[in-house]
mmCIF file of C-alpha atoms and ligand atoms in Angstrom:
data_model
loop_
_atom_site.group_PDB
_atom_site.id
_atom_site.type_symbol
_atom_site.label_atom_id
_atom_site.label_comp_id
_atom_site.label_asym_id
_atom_site.label_seq_id
_atom_site.Cartn_x
_atom_site.Cartn_y
_atom_site.Cartn_z
ATOM 1 C CA MET R 242 6.225 19.910 4.967
ATOM 2 C CA ASP R 243 5.011 16.262 6.196
ATOM 3 C CA ARG R 244 7.367 12.897 6.513
ATOM 4 C CA ILE R 245 6.557 10.044 5.219
ATOM 5 C CA LEU R 246 7.722 6.598 5.292
ATOM 6 C CA ILE R 247 6.042 4.226 2.574
ATOM 7 C CA ASP R 248 6.657 0.721 3.690
ATOM 8 C CA THR R 249 5.757 -2.025 -0.087
ATOM 9 C CA ASP R 250 6.134 -4.637 -2.350
ATOM 10 C CA PRO R 251 6.420 -2.625 -6.478
ATOM 11 C CA GLY R 252 3.872 -4.496 -7.479
ATOM 12 C CA VAL R 253 2.433 -1.436 -10.340
ATOM 13 C CA ASP R 254 0.045 -0.202 -7.847
ATOM 14 C CA ASP R 255 3.305 0.578 -5.960
ATOM 15 C CA ALA R 256 4.545 2.444 -8.043
ATOM 16 C CA GLN R 257 2.056 4.280 -9.113
ATOM 17 C CA ALA R 258 1.102 5.769 -6.090
ATOM 18 C CA ILE R 259 4.924 6.248 -5.191
ATOM 19 C CA LEU R 260 4.413 8.769 -8.634
ATOM 20 C CA LEU R 261 1.422 10.215 -6.532
ATOM 21 C CA ALA R 262 2.982 10.484 -3.336
ATOM 22 C CA ALA R 263 6.216 12.020 -4.837
ATOM 23 C CA ALA R 264 4.588 14.630 -6.465
ATOM 24 C CA HIS R 265 2.973 15.672 -3.380
ATOM 25 C CA PRO R 266 4.076 19.634 -2.587
ATOM 26 C CA LYS R 267 3.341 19.261 0.739
ATOM 27 C CA HIS R 268 5.146 15.599 2.129
ATOM 28 C CA ARG R 269 8.629 14.130 1.784
ATOM 29 C CA ILE R 270 9.495 11.217 1.059
ATOM 30 C CA GLU R 271 11.855 9.940 3.751
ATOM 31 C CA GLY R 272 12.774 6.204 1.999
ATOM 32 C CA LEU R 273 10.973 3.444 0.542
ATOM 33 C CA LEU R 274 11.032 -0.369 2.845
ATOM 34 C CA ALA R 275 11.318 -2.693 0.411
ATOM 35 C CA VAL R 276 9.305 -6.328 1.737
ATOM 36 C CA ALA R 277 8.366 -9.042 -0.100
ATOM 37 C CA GLY R 278 4.842 -9.362 -1.604
ATOM 38 C CA ASN R 279 4.048 -8.737 -4.855
ATOM 39 C CA VAL R 280 7.370 -10.870 -5.876
ATOM 40 C CA GLY R 281 9.833 -12.058 -4.459
ATOM 41 C CA LEU R 282 12.350 -8.996 -2.196
ATOM 42 C CA GLU R 283 14.838 -8.706 -4.927
ATOM 43 C CA HIS R 284 12.240 -7.654 -7.459
ATOM 44 C CA THR R 285 10.241 -5.239 -4.749
ATOM 45 C CA LEU R 286 13.796 -3.855 -3.400
ATOM 46 C CA ARG R 287 15.281 -3.604 -7.486
ATOM 47 C CA ASN R 288 12.340 -1.691 -8.126
ATOM 48 C CA SER R 289 12.051 0.408 -5.096
ATOM 49 C CA LEU R 290 15.442 1.395 -6.872
ATOM 50 C CA LEU R 291 13.861 2.069 -9.565
ATOM 51 C CA LEU R 292 11.151 4.190 -8.892
ATOM 52 C CA THR R 293 13.678 6.465 -6.910
ATOM 53 C CA GLU R 294 14.857 6.903 -10.496
ATOM 54 C CA VAL R 295 11.788 7.913 -11.782
ATOM 55 C CA ILE R 296 10.850 10.159 -9.408
ATOM 56 C CA ASP R 297 14.755 11.746 -9.436
ATOM 57 C CA GLN R 298 14.879 11.677 -5.692
ATOM 58 C CA LYS R 299 17.436 10.164 -3.971
ATOM 59 C CA ILE R 300 15.384 7.928 -0.897
ATOM 60 C CA PRO R 301 17.371 5.970 0.842
ATOM 61 C CA VAL R 302 16.307 2.348 0.420
ATOM 62 C CA TYR R 303 15.633 -0.206 2.867
ATOM 63 C CA PRO R 304 15.867 -3.810 2.484
ATOM 64 C CA GLY R 305 13.021 -5.628 4.730
ATOM 65 C CA CYS R 306 11.540 -9.428 4.981
ATOM 66 C CA ALA R 307 12.089 -11.700 2.268
ATOM 67 C CA GLN R 308 9.365 -14.117 3.581
ATOM 68 C CA PRO R 309 6.210 -14.064 5.454
ATOM 69 C CA LEU R 310 6.450 -14.775 9.285
ATOM 70 C CA VAL R 311 5.537 -18.108 9.720
ATOM 71 C CA MET R 312 4.321 -19.442 6.568
ATOM 72 C CA PHE R 313 4.361 -18.319 2.563
ATOM 73 C CA GLN R 314 0.673 -18.363 1.029
ATOM 74 C CA GLU R 315 1.051 -17.076 -2.824
ATOM 75 C CA ASP R 316 2.131 -14.388 -4.195
ATOM 76 C CA ALA R 317 0.548 -11.790 -6.946
ATOM 77 C CA ALA R 318 2.602 -12.248 -10.141
ATOM 78 C CA ASP R 319 -0.350 -12.958 -12.315
ATOM 79 C CA ALA R 320 -1.405 -8.987 -11.729
ATOM 80 C CA HIS R 321 2.255 -7.679 -11.603
ATOM 81 C CA GLY R 322 4.666 -9.640 -13.607
ATOM 82 C CA HIS R 323 7.489 -12.294 -12.572
ATOM 83 C CA ASP R 324 9.378 -8.844 -12.270
ATOM 84 C CA GLY R 325 6.349 -7.480 -10.799
ATOM 85 C CA LEU R 326 6.368 -4.037 -12.597
ATOM 86 C CA GLY R 327 5.048 -5.305 -15.869
ATOM 87 C CA ASP R 328 7.227 -7.818 -17.255
ATOM 88 C CA VAL R 329 8.467 -4.520 -19.195
ATOM 89 C CA GLY R 330 12.360 -4.989 -18.357
ATOM 90 C CA LEU R 331 12.862 -1.936 -16.528
ATOM 91 C CA VAL R 332 15.840 -2.082 -13.768
ATOM 92 C CA PRO R 333 18.290 0.596 -12.084
ATOM 93 C CA GLN R 334 20.778 2.567 -13.284
ATOM 94 C CA GLN R 335 22.477 3.288 -10.047
ATOM 95 C CA ARG R 336 20.928 3.627 -7.005
ATOM 96 C CA GLN R 337 21.918 1.098 -4.297
ATOM 97 C CA ALA R 338 20.195 0.226 -1.486
ATOM 98 C CA GLU R 339 20.988 0.777 2.021
ATOM 99 C CA THR R 340 22.945 -2.113 3.877
ATOM 100 C CA GLU R 341 19.837 -1.159 7.155
ATOM 101 C CA HIS R 342 17.622 -3.369 7.618
ATOM 102 C CA ALA R 343 14.090 -1.984 6.840
ATOM 103 C CA ALA R 344 12.595 -2.730 10.581
ATOM 104 C CA LEU R 345 15.594 -0.873 12.153
ATOM 105 C CA ALA R 346 15.302 1.695 9.655
ATOM 106 C CA LEU R 347 11.961 2.438 10.585
ATOM 107 C CA VAL R 348 12.376 2.114 14.004
ATOM 108 C CA ARG R 349 14.844 4.172 14.463
ATOM 109 C CA MET R 350 13.581 7.189 12.502
ATOM 110 C CA ALA R 351 10.200 6.649 14.420
ATOM 111 C CA ASN R 352 12.800 7.081 17.561
ATOM 112 C CA GLU R 353 14.448 10.400 16.366
ATOM 113 C CA SER R 354 11.872 11.637 15.317
ATOM 114 C CA PRO R 355 8.677 11.204 17.437
ATOM 115 C CA ASN R 356 5.566 11.889 16.578
ATOM 116 C CA GLU R 357 6.606 13.135 13.513
ATOM 117 C CA ILE R 358 6.773 10.404 10.987
ATOM 118 C CA THR R 359 3.669 8.873 8.761
ATOM 119 C CA LEU R 360 3.634 5.701 7.217
ATOM 120 C CA ALA R 361 2.030 4.194 4.456
ATOM 121 C CA ALA R 362 2.009 0.708 4.569
ATOM 122 C CA ILE R 363 0.971 -0.876 1.012
ATOM 123 C CA GLY R 364 1.796 -4.451 1.112
ATOM 124 C CA PRO R 365 2.190 -7.098 3.432
ATOM 125 C CA LEU R 366 2.735 -5.870 7.074
ATOM 126 C CA THR R 367 5.824 -8.165 7.853
ATOM 127 C CA ASN R 368 8.959 -5.564 8.327
ATOM 128 C CA VAL R 369 5.570 -3.374 10.319
ATOM 129 C CA ALA R 370 5.273 -6.378 12.885
ATOM 130 C CA VAL R 371 9.288 -6.782 13.015
ATOM 131 C CA ALA R 372 9.628 -3.096 14.533
ATOM 132 C CA LEU R 373 7.404 -3.740 16.424
ATOM 133 C CA THR R 374 8.941 -6.324 18.075
ATOM 134 C CA ILE R 375 12.225 -4.203 18.009
ATOM 135 C CA ASP R 376 10.419 -1.164 19.491
ATOM 136 C CA PRO R 377 6.738 -2.329 20.955
ATOM 137 C CA ASP R 378 6.195 1.458 21.625
ATOM 138 C CA LEU R 379 5.847 2.046 17.820
ATOM 139 C CA PRO R 380 2.663 3.463 17.356
ATOM 140 C CA LYS R 381 2.506 5.839 19.480
ATOM 141 C CA LYS R 382 5.782 6.993 17.994
ATOM 142 C CA LEU R 383 4.669 7.344 14.082
ATOM 143 C CA LYS R 384 2.294 10.256 13.725
ATOM 144 C CA ARG R 385 -0.115 8.108 11.979
ATOM 145 C CA LEU R 386 -0.005 4.853 9.952
ATOM 146 C CA VAL R 387 -2.202 4.437 6.656
ATOM 147 C CA VAL R 388 -2.577 0.894 5.628
ATOM 148 C CA MET R 389 -3.862 -0.462 2.997
ATOM 149 C CA GLY R 390 -4.529 -4.661 2.931
ATOM 150 C CA GLY R 391 -7.937 -5.903 3.881
ATOM 151 C CA ALA R 392 -11.751 -6.553 3.016
ATOM 152 C CA VAL R 393 -14.177 -5.540 5.672
ATOM 153 C CA THR R 394 -17.016 -7.060 4.622
ATOM 154 C CA GLY R 395 -15.163 -10.557 2.893
ATOM 155 C CA HIS R 396 -14.855 -9.236 -0.880
ATOM 156 C CA GLY R 397 -11.189 -10.160 -1.532
ATOM 157 C CA ASN R 398 -8.893 -11.005 -3.788
ATOM 158 C CA THR R 399 -7.393 -14.740 -2.800
ATOM 159 C CA SER R 400 -7.293 -17.644 -3.121
ATOM 160 C CA SER R 401 -8.800 -17.417 0.644
ATOM 161 C CA ILE R 402 -12.131 -15.930 -0.873
ATOM 162 C CA THR R 403 -12.112 -13.230 2.355
ATOM 163 C CA ALA R 404 -9.033 -12.284 2.630
ATOM 164 C CA GLU R 405 -6.782 -9.472 0.173
ATOM 165 C CA PHE R 406 -3.504 -9.879 -0.504
ATOM 166 C CA ASN R 407 -1.288 -7.355 1.871
ATOM 167 C CA ILE R 408 -2.780 -9.554 5.020
ATOM 168 C CA TYR R 409 -3.168 -12.886 3.689
ATOM 169 C CA PHE R 410 0.652 -12.941 2.607
ATOM 170 C CA ASP R 411 1.639 -12.663 5.774
ATOM 171 C CA PRO R 412 -2.232 -12.983 8.170
ATOM 172 C CA GLU R 413 -0.003 -13.311 11.509
ATOM 173 C CA ALA R 414 1.970 -9.761 11.033
ATOM 174 C CA ALA R 415 -0.901 -8.061 10.780
ATOM 175 C CA HIS R 416 -2.624 -9.531 13.726
ATOM 176 C CA MET R 417 0.520 -8.316 15.490
ATOM 177 C CA VAL R 418 -0.318 -4.327 14.050
ATOM 178 C CA PHE R 419 -3.402 -4.302 14.890
ATOM 179 C CA THR R 420 -3.377 -6.111 18.321
ATOM 180 C CA ALA R 421 -0.575 -3.478 19.373
ATOM 181 C CA TRP R 422 -2.807 -0.378 17.868
ATOM 182 C CA ALA R 423 -5.476 -1.978 19.806
ATOM 183 C CA LYS R 424 -3.206 -1.624 23.053
ATOM 184 C CA VAL R 425 -2.465 1.526 23.125
ATOM 185 C CA GLY R 426 -5.933 3.126 21.866
ATOM 186 C CA LEU R 427 -4.499 4.484 18.338
ATOM 187 C CA LEU R 428 -6.277 4.067 15.054
ATOM 188 C CA ILE R 429 -4.840 2.682 11.888
ATOM 189 C CA ASP R 430 -6.080 4.041 8.552
ATOM 190 C CA VAL R 431 -7.940 1.106 6.238
ATOM 191 C CA VAL R 432 -8.375 1.851 3.021
ATOM 192 C CA ASP R 433 -9.202 -2.170 2.149
ATOM 193 C CA TRP R 434 -10.135 -3.874 -1.384
ATOM 194 C CA GLU R 435 -13.282 -2.931 -1.172
ATOM 195 C CA VAL R 436 -12.953 0.867 -0.982
ATOM 196 C CA THR R 437 -10.420 0.021 -4.007
ATOM 197 C CA LYS R 438 -12.854 -1.367 -6.303
ATOM 198 C CA ARG R 439 -15.434 1.666 -5.021
ATOM 199 C CA HIS R 440 -12.906 4.542 -6.887
ATOM 200 C CA GLY R 441 -11.613 2.727 -9.186
ATOM 201 C CA PHE R 442 -10.523 4.515 -12.022
ATOM 202 C CA PRO R 443 -11.945 5.013 -15.268
ATOM 203 C CA GLN R 444 -11.093 3.587 -18.770
ATOM 204 C CA GLU R 445 -11.767 7.169 -20.032
ATOM 205 C CA VAL R 446 -9.314 8.458 -18.125
ATOM 206 C CA VAL R 447 -6.393 6.148 -17.739
ATOM 207 C CA ASN R 448 -7.190 6.066 -21.840
ATOM 208 C CA ARG R 449 -5.951 9.415 -21.260
ATOM 209 C CA TRP R 450 -3.101 9.691 -19.144
ATOM 210 C CA ARG R 451 -1.539 6.345 -21.394
ATOM 211 C CA THR R 452 -1.245 9.621 -23.806
ATOM 212 C CA MET R 453 0.414 11.680 -21.612
ATOM 213 C CA ASP R 454 3.862 12.762 -22.843
ATOM 214 C CA SER R 455 6.299 13.003 -19.633
ATOM 215 C CA PRO R 456 8.119 10.320 -18.581
ATOM 216 C CA LYS R 457 6.272 9.582 -15.284
ATOM 217 C CA ALA R 458 3.049 8.958 -18.189
ATOM 218 C CA LYS R 459 5.184 6.781 -20.636
ATOM 219 C CA PHE R 460 6.317 5.096 -17.225
ATOM 220 C CA PHE R 461 3.420 4.328 -15.821
ATOM 221 C CA LYS R 462 1.936 3.605 -19.005
ATOM 222 C CA ALA R 463 4.790 0.775 -19.414
ATOM 223 C CA ILE R 464 4.330 -0.944 -16.144
ATOM 224 C CA THR R 465 0.816 -0.511 -16.329
ATOM 225 C CA ASP R 466 0.166 -2.331 -20.323
ATOM 226 C CA LYS R 467 -0.979 -5.650 -19.063
ATOM 227 C CA ASN R 468 -2.938 -4.617 -15.865
ATOM 228 C CA TYR R 469 -5.072 -2.290 -18.205
ATOM 229 C CA ASP R 470 -5.760 -5.017 -21.144
ATOM 230 C CA ARG R 471 -6.308 -7.930 -17.869
ATOM 231 C CA SER R 472 -8.008 -5.521 -15.837
ATOM 232 C CA PHE R 473 -10.289 -4.282 -19.290
ATOM 233 C CA ASN R 474 -10.143 -6.976 -21.193
ATOM 234 C CA VAL R 475 -9.817 -10.245 -19.459
ATOM 235 C CA LEU R 476 -11.619 -9.811 -15.859
ATOM 236 C CA LYS R 477 -13.755 -6.884 -17.955
ATOM 237 C CA ARG R 478 -13.494 -5.008 -14.837
ATOM 238 C CA PRO R 479 -15.465 -1.311 -14.718
ATOM 239 C CA SER R 480 -12.288 0.511 -13.780
ATOM 240 C CA LEU R 481 -9.081 0.038 -13.279
ATOM 241 C CA TYR R 482 -7.934 -0.753 -9.996
ATOM 242 C CA ALA R 483 -5.649 1.028 -7.553
ATOM 243 C CA ALA R 484 -4.801 -0.284 -3.997
ATOM 244 C CA ASP R 485 -1.843 1.079 -2.800
ATOM 245 C CA PRO R 486 -2.782 4.809 -4.507
ATOM 246 C CA LEU R 487 -6.389 5.045 -2.799
ATOM 247 C CA ALA R 488 -3.685 4.874 0.079
ATOM 248 C CA LEU R 489 -1.539 7.062 -0.720
ATOM 249 C CA ALA R 490 -4.573 9.625 -1.257
ATOM 250 C CA VAL R 491 -5.701 9.428 1.571
ATOM 251 C CA LEU R 492 -2.775 9.800 3.584
ATOM 252 C CA LEU R 493 -1.798 12.931 2.118
ATOM 253 C CA GLU R 494 -5.526 14.892 1.413
ATOM 254 C CA PRO R 495 -7.218 13.007 4.158
ATOM 255 C CA ASP R 496 -10.183 15.493 3.699
ATOM 256 C CA ILE R 497 -10.383 13.755 -0.028
ATOM 257 C CA VAL R 498 -12.405 11.157 2.296
ATOM 258 C CA THR R 499 -16.229 11.510 2.062
ATOM 259 C CA LYS R 500 -17.220 8.444 4.367
ATOM 260 C CA ALA R 501 -15.333 6.530 6.769
ATOM 261 C CA GLU R 502 -16.719 4.449 10.210
ATOM 262 C CA GLN R 503 -14.139 3.394 13.361
ATOM 263 C CA ARG R 504 -14.495 0.117 14.644
ATOM 264 C CA HIS R 505 -12.263 -2.731 16.103
ATOM 265 C CA LEU R 506 -10.944 -5.075 13.677
ATOM 266 C CA SER R 507 -9.297 -8.166 13.751
ATOM 267 C CA ILE R 508 -7.378 -10.820 11.982
ATOM 268 C CA GLU R 509 -8.178 -14.158 11.038
ATOM 269 C CA ILE R 510 -4.899 -16.259 12.065
ATOM 270 C CA ASN R 511 -6.510 -20.157 11.459
ATOM 271 C CA GLY R 512 -9.283 -21.321 9.727
ATOM 272 C CA SER R 513 -9.191 -23.363 6.139
ATOM 273 C CA HIS R 514 -11.351 -21.148 4.321
ATOM 274 C CA SER R 515 -10.397 -17.764 6.249
ATOM 275 C CA ARG R 516 -6.873 -17.616 6.630
ATOM 276 C CA GLY R 517 -6.196 -13.763 6.508
ATOM 277 C CA GLN R 518 -9.611 -12.370 7.036
ATOM 278 C CA THR R 519 -10.603 -8.814 8.254
ATOM 279 C CA ILE R 520 -13.163 -9.329 10.727
ATOM 280 C CA VAL R 521 -14.621 -5.997 11.701
ATOM 281 C CA ASP R 522 -17.156 -5.435 15.051
ATOM 282 C CA TRP R 523 -19.720 -3.531 12.658
ATOM 283 C CA ASP R 524 -21.989 -4.398 15.445
ATOM 284 C CA ASN R 525 -19.742 -3.574 18.404
ATOM 285 C CA ARG R 526 -21.001 -6.810 20.271
ATOM 286 C CA LEU R 527 -18.042 -7.173 21.809
ATOM 287 C CA GLY R 528 -17.808 -3.416 23.013
ATOM 288 C CA LYS R 529 -13.352 -3.432 22.069
ATOM 289 C CA PRO R 530 -12.499 0.455 20.990
ATOM 290 C CA ALA R 531 -12.314 0.853 17.314
ATOM 291 C CA ASN R 532 -8.327 0.749 16.281
ATOM 292 C CA ALA R 533 -9.158 0.912 12.864
ATOM 293 C CA ASN R 534 -10.808 3.920 11.013
ATOM 294 C CA ILE R 535 -12.266 2.203 8.303
ATOM 295 C CA ILE R 536 -12.363 4.437 5.375
ATOM 296 C CA LEU R 537 -15.282 3.648 2.971
ATOM 297 C CA ALA R 538 -15.520 6.729 0.178
ATOM 298 C CA VAL R 539 -13.755 9.268 -1.005
ATOM 299 C CA ASP R 540 -13.474 12.073 -3.558
ATOM 300 C CA ASP R 541 -12.881 10.373 -7.121
ATOM 301 C CA LEU R 542 -12.624 13.675 -9.120
ATOM 302 C CA ARG R 543 -9.584 14.905 -6.325
ATOM 303 C CA PHE R 544 -8.225 11.174 -6.569
ATOM 304 C CA GLN R 545 -7.953 11.411 -9.844
ATOM 305 C CA ALA R 546 -6.843 14.213 -9.891
ATOM 306 C CA LEU R 547 -3.577 13.839 -7.601
ATOM 307 C CA MET R 548 -2.515 10.973 -10.270
ATOM 308 C CA GLU R 549 -2.749 12.688 -13.132
ATOM 309 C CA GLN R 550 -0.333 14.824 -11.181
ATOM 310 C CA GLY R 551 2.421 12.167 -10.511
ATOM 311 C CA LEU R 552 2.466 12.020 -14.324
ATOM 312 C CA ARG R 553 3.154 15.462 -15.348
HETATM 313 O O1 RIB V 774 -4.766 -5.751 -2.130
HETATM 314 C C1 RIB V 774 -3.942 -5.218 -2.932
HETATM 315 C C2 RIB V 774 -2.651 -4.970 -2.552
HETATM 316 O O2 RIB V 774 -1.894 -5.957 -2.829
HETATM 317 C C3 RIB V 774 -2.067 -3.520 -3.311
HETATM 318 O O3 RIB V 774 -0.612 -3.475 -2.424
HETATM 319 C C4 RIB V 774 -0.861 -4.691 -4.002
HETATM 320 O O4 RIB V 774 0.212 -4.210 -4.575
HETATM 321 C C5 RIB V 774 -1.046 -6.197 -3.578
HETATM 322 O O5 RIB V 774 0.404 -5.476 -2.654
HETATM 323 CA CA1 CA V 775 1.671 -2.787 -2.414
#
């Protein structure tokens, strides 16, 4: 079984991603590392605990960073609800969080099991950046890092226009992570907002999932209801964007990727209209080694099948 850690800010799509990952037969989730992002840490930690009950797995949940490294920009409660899971009022019944900080847990597990653990970072990169300050050799001790983040040609989803939320929430953390991986010549698998939009879940597929009778499908419907209405009836989107499920799908089944390109990616941390932008050297003008394996296309039907497997 491949071992994965998920650093997460649940978050409706984080929840969908964890349902997807928990159902995959060849992977074991070793822990959830909660971080502030979509909503505050008090919510993302509680939601992470709830998710371990929904998937019925006694996975340790570690409390992480409650603030970005430098300054708070904006949260995403408008998309995820004030409680982070669609404001349906679901709370964990029994599970309690670990007392160990998420960054310390990440460093400990990477050192206990070097090159065995794959990290999915589907929230702001604050926990990962703090872990890097504790153990600068972290990149060489993880088997793989998959990041949901960025907008590789500037089509962002925040008030900063060109920036995607996970990066914009903590640009300094993202800068530290991409710089650290570049320093040792390792690649980060990057699932950005733009590939997310190209591979959303079609409305007719989501409609079918919303009629499924399983407890997980009913949970998916409950937490997605507001997001469904906002996506299709307010924003008139062509599909349900599922950023974090896509990142986990790429992690779990790398051959789902049909197009990817390796480039050097850096993070803009200054600039009034560009803070948090992911700058990709597409023409390799600076001659710097690639640090990002940018996912550009995936097999839609396989992606949808992985999500549906998580709802049964
Ligand atoms: O921009 C999308 C990302 O920001 C997703 O991870 C979503 O959960 C939010 O955190
Ligand atoms: Ca997220």
